[in-house]
Short mmCIF file of C-alpha atoms in Angstrom, two decimals:
data_model
loop_
_atom_site.label_atom_id
_atom_site.label_comp_id
_atom_site.label_asym_id
_atom_site.label_seq_id
_atom_site.Cartn_x
_atom_site.Cartn_y
_atom_site.Cartn_z
CA GLY M 28 -132.15 -45.00 -20.10
CA ALA M 29 -131.36 -46.28 -16.64
CA VAL M 30 -130.69 -43.49 -14.16
CA VAL M 31 -129.06 -43.78 -10.76
CA SER M 32 -129.06 -40.93 -8.29
CA GLN M 33 -127.08 -40.31 -5.13
CA HIS M 34 -127.72 -38.03 -2.21
CA PRO M 35 -126.07 -35.97 -1.00
CA SER M 36 -123.68 -34.98 -3.77
CA TRP M 37 -121.22 -33.74 -1.19
CA VAL M 38 -120.98 -33.69 2.57
CA ILE M 39 -118.58 -32.26 5.11
CA CYS M 40 -118.64 -33.64 8.62
CA LYS M 41 -116.66 -33.62 11.82
CA SER M 42 -114.50 -36.54 12.84
CA GLY M 43 -116.46 -39.08 14.87
CA THR M 44 -119.85 -38.45 13.30
CA SER M 45 -121.76 -40.81 11.03
CA VAL M 46 -122.78 -40.02 7.48
CA LYS M 47 -125.47 -41.71 5.40
CA ILE M 48 -125.34 -41.76 1.61
CA GLU M 49 -128.36 -42.83 -0.46
CA CYS M 50 -128.32 -44.53 -3.83
CA ARG M 51 -131.52 -44.80 -5.85
CA SER M 52 -132.39 -46.40 -9.14
CA LEU M 53 -134.92 -43.99 -10.58
CA ASP M 54 -136.54 -45.85 -13.47
CA PHE M 55 -135.75 -49.47 -12.83
CA GLN M 56 -135.55 -51.98 -10.03
CA ALA M 57 -132.21 -53.30 -8.88
CA THR M 58 -131.84 -56.33 -6.68
CA THR M 59 -128.10 -55.73 -6.67
CA MET M 60 -126.27 -52.48 -6.16
CA PHE M 61 -122.59 -51.83 -5.64
CA TRP M 62 -120.64 -49.34 -3.57
CA TYR M 63 -117.24 -48.05 -4.66
CA ARG M 64 -114.78 -45.52 -3.37
CA GLN M 65 -112.38 -43.60 -5.52
CA PHE M 66 -109.30 -41.58 -4.66
CA PRO M 67 -108.11 -38.72 -6.90
CA LYS M 68 -106.88 -39.83 -10.31
CA GLN M 69 -107.41 -43.47 -9.44
CA SER M 70 -109.83 -46.13 -10.53
CA LEU M 71 -112.88 -47.34 -8.65
CA MET M 72 -112.37 -49.72 -5.76
CA LEU M 73 -115.29 -52.01 -5.02
CA MET M 74 -116.25 -51.89 -1.35
CA ALA M 75 -119.32 -54.09 -1.19
CA THR M 76 -122.23 -55.63 -3.01
CA SER M 77 -125.62 -54.58 -1.71
CA ASN M 78 -128.31 -57.23 -1.99
CA GLU M 79 -131.97 -56.38 -1.60
CA GLY M 80 -133.46 -58.15 1.39
CA SER M 81 -130.22 -59.73 2.57
CA LYS M 82 -126.86 -58.83 4.03
CA ALA M 83 -124.30 -57.02 1.98
CA THR M 84 -121.19 -58.78 0.77
CA TYR M 85 -118.00 -56.92 1.62
CA GLU M 86 -114.72 -57.02 -0.25
CA GLN M 87 -111.59 -58.10 1.55
CA GLY M 88 -110.20 -55.36 3.74
CA VAL M 89 -113.45 -53.39 4.01
CA GLU M 90 -114.79 -53.16 7.55
CA LYS M 91 -118.46 -54.09 7.59
CA ASP M 92 -119.01 -52.42 10.94
CA LYS M 93 -117.48 -49.24 9.63
CA PHE M 94 -119.42 -49.12 6.38
CA LEU M 95 -123.00 -50.17 7.04
CA ILE M 96 -125.06 -51.03 4.00
CA ASN M 97 -128.82 -51.38 3.91
CA HIS M 98 -130.74 -52.37 0.78
CA ALA M 99 -134.29 -52.07 2.03
CA SER M 100 -136.08 -51.84 -1.31
CA LEU M 101 -135.55 -52.60 -4.97
CA THR M 102 -134.72 -48.97 -5.66
CA LEU M 103 -132.75 -47.84 -2.63
CA SER M 104 -129.47 -48.75 -1.01
CA THR M 105 -127.79 -46.74 1.73
CA LEU M 106 -124.19 -46.61 2.86
CA THR M 107 -123.51 -45.29 6.34
CA VAL M 108 -119.96 -44.36 7.23
CA THR M 109 -119.86 -44.73 11.00
CA SER M 110 -117.53 -42.74 13.24
CA ALA M 111 -115.97 -41.11 10.23
CA HIS M 112 -112.32 -40.06 10.30
CA PRO M 113 -110.26 -37.93 7.91
CA GLU M 114 -108.91 -41.05 6.19
CA ASP M 115 -112.50 -41.89 5.18
CA SER M 116 -112.58 -38.76 3.03
CA SER M 117 -113.12 -39.93 -0.51
CA PHE M 118 -115.47 -40.01 -3.47
CA TYR M 119 -118.13 -42.68 -2.94
CA ILE M 120 -119.97 -44.00 -5.99
CA CYS M 121 -122.81 -46.48 -6.23
CA SER M 122 -124.01 -48.45 -9.20
CA ALA M 123 -127.04 -50.54 -10.01
CA HIS M 124 -127.29 -53.44 -12.38
CA SER M 125 -129.89 -53.54 -15.14
CA ARG M 126 -130.04 -55.87 -18.14
CA GLY M 127 -126.39 -56.80 -18.13
CA THR M 128 -125.07 -53.29 -17.60
CA GLN M 129 -124.05 -51.34 -14.55
CA TYR M 130 -125.18 -47.75 -14.31
CA PHE M 131 -123.38 -45.43 -11.97
CA GLY M 132 -124.59 -42.66 -9.74
CA PRO M 133 -122.98 -39.22 -9.86
CA GLY M 134 -120.98 -39.86 -6.70
CA THR M 135 -120.81 -38.33 -3.22
CA ARG M 136 -117.79 -36.36 -2.09
CA LEU M 137 -117.21 -36.97 1.61
CA THR M 138 -114.84 -34.72 3.51
CA VAL M 139 -114.17 -35.49 7.16
CA LEU M 140 -112.56 -32.69 9.14
CA THR B 1 -110.60 -61.28 -8.67
CA GLN B 2 -109.85 -60.94 -12.36
CA LEU B 3 -107.24 -58.31 -13.08
CA LEU B 4 -107.53 -55.88 -15.95
CA GLU B 5 -104.39 -54.06 -17.00
CA GLN B 6 -105.09 -50.77 -18.65
CA SER B 7 -102.51 -48.77 -20.58
CA PRO B 8 -101.27 -46.18 -20.85
CA GLN B 9 -101.99 -44.61 -17.49
CA PHE B 10 -101.72 -41.08 -18.85
CA LEU B 11 -102.07 -39.74 -22.37
CA SER B 12 -101.69 -36.14 -23.47
CA ILE B 13 -102.22 -35.32 -27.13
CA GLN B 14 -102.95 -32.40 -29.40
CA GLU B 15 -106.40 -31.80 -30.80
CA GLY B 16 -106.86 -33.69 -34.05
CA GLU B 17 -104.52 -36.54 -33.18
CA ASN B 18 -105.59 -40.13 -32.70
CA LEU B 19 -105.22 -42.22 -29.57
CA THR B 20 -105.67 -45.80 -28.44
CA VAL B 21 -106.24 -47.15 -24.94
CA TYR B 22 -105.70 -50.82 -24.19
CA CYS B 23 -107.26 -53.12 -21.66
CA ASN B 24 -105.71 -56.57 -21.21
CA SER B 25 -106.25 -59.58 -19.00
CA SER B 26 -105.32 -63.23 -18.76
CA SER B 27 -108.93 -63.98 -17.85
CA VAL B 28 -111.99 -64.37 -20.01
CA PHE B 29 -114.86 -61.93 -19.57
CA SER B 30 -118.49 -62.43 -20.48
CA SER B 31 -118.65 -58.75 -21.39
CA LEU B 32 -116.51 -55.68 -21.19
CA GLN B 33 -117.61 -52.11 -20.66
CA TRP B 34 -115.92 -48.79 -21.30
CA TYR B 35 -116.72 -45.74 -19.23
CA ARG B 36 -115.66 -42.12 -19.28
CA GLN B 37 -115.52 -40.15 -16.09
CA GLU B 38 -115.08 -36.43 -15.58
CA PRO B 39 -113.81 -34.94 -12.31
CA GLY B 40 -116.41 -34.95 -9.56
CA GLU B 41 -118.86 -37.09 -11.50
CA GLY B 42 -119.71 -40.74 -11.78
CA PRO B 43 -118.57 -42.89 -14.70
CA VAL B 44 -120.74 -42.73 -17.79
CA LEU B 45 -121.14 -45.85 -19.88
CA LEU B 46 -119.80 -45.54 -23.42
CA VAL B 47 -120.25 -49.06 -24.72
CA THR B 48 -120.65 -52.72 -23.78
CA VAL B 49 -119.04 -55.41 -25.91
CA VAL B 50 -120.07 -59.01 -25.46
CA THR B 51 -119.00 -61.01 -28.50
CA GLY B 52 -115.40 -62.01 -29.21
CA GLY B 53 -114.05 -60.02 -32.16
CA GLU B 54 -116.83 -57.49 -31.89
CA VAL B 55 -116.20 -53.96 -33.11
CA LYS B 56 -118.48 -51.10 -32.13
CA LYS B 57 -118.32 -47.52 -33.31
CA LEU B 58 -119.66 -44.50 -31.52
CA LYS B 59 -118.99 -41.45 -33.69
CA ARG B 60 -115.21 -40.98 -33.46
CA LEU B 61 -114.77 -43.77 -30.92
CA THR B 62 -114.10 -47.36 -31.98
CA PHE B 63 -114.21 -50.21 -29.49
CA GLN B 64 -112.90 -53.68 -30.12
CA PHE B 65 -113.29 -56.85 -28.08
CA GLY B 66 -110.59 -59.48 -28.57
CA ASP B 67 -111.45 -62.79 -30.18
CA ALA B 68 -110.75 -64.62 -26.91
CA ARG B 69 -112.69 -62.04 -24.89
CA LYS B 70 -109.63 -61.26 -22.76
CA ASP B 71 -108.74 -57.85 -24.08
CA SER B 72 -110.23 -54.72 -25.57
CA SER B 73 -109.18 -51.43 -27.06
CA LEU B 74 -110.63 -47.98 -27.42
CA HIS B 75 -109.53 -45.86 -30.35
CA ILE B 76 -110.41 -42.19 -30.70
CA THR B 77 -110.00 -40.55 -34.08
CA ALA B 78 -109.31 -36.83 -34.39
CA ALA B 79 -109.51 -36.23 -30.66
CA GLN B 80 -111.16 -33.08 -29.38
CA PRO B 81 -110.79 -31.25 -26.05
CA GLY B 82 -114.23 -32.59 -25.10
CA ASP B 83 -112.75 -36.10 -25.12
CA THR B 84 -110.66 -35.21 -22.09
CA GLY B 85 -111.42 -37.42 -19.12
CA LEU B 86 -110.66 -40.62 -17.27
CA TYR B 87 -111.40 -43.69 -19.37
CA LEU B 88 -112.12 -46.90 -17.51
CA CYS B 89 -112.54 -50.42 -18.78
CA ALA B 90 -114.46 -52.93 -16.70
CA GLY B 91 -115.01 -56.63 -17.24
CA ALA B 92 -117.70 -58.97 -16.04
CA PRO B 93 -116.43 -62.51 -15.37
CA PRO B 94 -118.36 -65.45 -16.80
CA SER B 95 -119.23 -66.71 -13.34
CA ASN B 96 -120.93 -63.50 -12.23
CA ASP B 97 -122.24 -60.96 -14.71
CA TYR B 98 -122.96 -58.42 -12.03
CA LYS B 99 -119.59 -57.84 -10.37
CA LEU B 100 -117.17 -55.79 -12.45
CA SER B 101 -113.39 -55.75 -12.34
CA PHE B 102 -112.02 -52.33 -13.22
CA GLY B 103 -108.83 -51.36 -14.93
CA ALA B 104 -106.68 -48.67 -13.34
CA GLY B 105 -107.94 -46.05 -15.77
CA THR B 106 -106.36 -43.87 -18.43
CA THR B 107 -106.32 -40.12 -17.96
CA VAL B 108 -106.66 -38.54 -21.39
CA THR B 109 -105.91 -34.87 -21.95
CA VAL B 110 -106.58 -33.33 -25.34
CA ARG B 111 -104.93 -29.96 -25.78
CA ALA B 112 -106.56 -27.35 -27.98
#
């Protein structure tokens, strides 16, 4: 089956620092990946669509300069939270599309102190 | 954005009871997916339904896609504590099969 990994699984950082989260499709290639954030006991909120070899497409209300996305290869997309603040603390999940189905990574818990 | 209304938001039942979760929209979807998510983990795909009127069974779970492809339901028979989790429905619009619209989720708790 299609497997998506994320790294790190959790990260704690100080306010003002930047954090990079990696999303990899392990056994398939994905020209399109998606980044979501999720607050406790809530559903997933789509942040942006990551397109291999081109700029990401951001959802309304998501700051592209705050959440930098790079999709440099067919198996890797990265999300960098720049100048992180406590309100950026959340569960970040990526997904990759394969054969009509989206497969999700295990998520990254970001805590900004 | 195509909205998916999921109900109920919370469901707490005793082991052995049955439950049904609903996912409704005024929009047509090319496919609809159901996921289960446990705390601190990513959603895990349970099933994808693509044909109007389709019924799929996965052990004690039965998934149905409405004839008009606007709604779906998930029915669990004889629920077990291991069924506890957040259930999410997600639809792919006809115009773009890649971008999913998620329901708000149903938190299911099965008490032993």
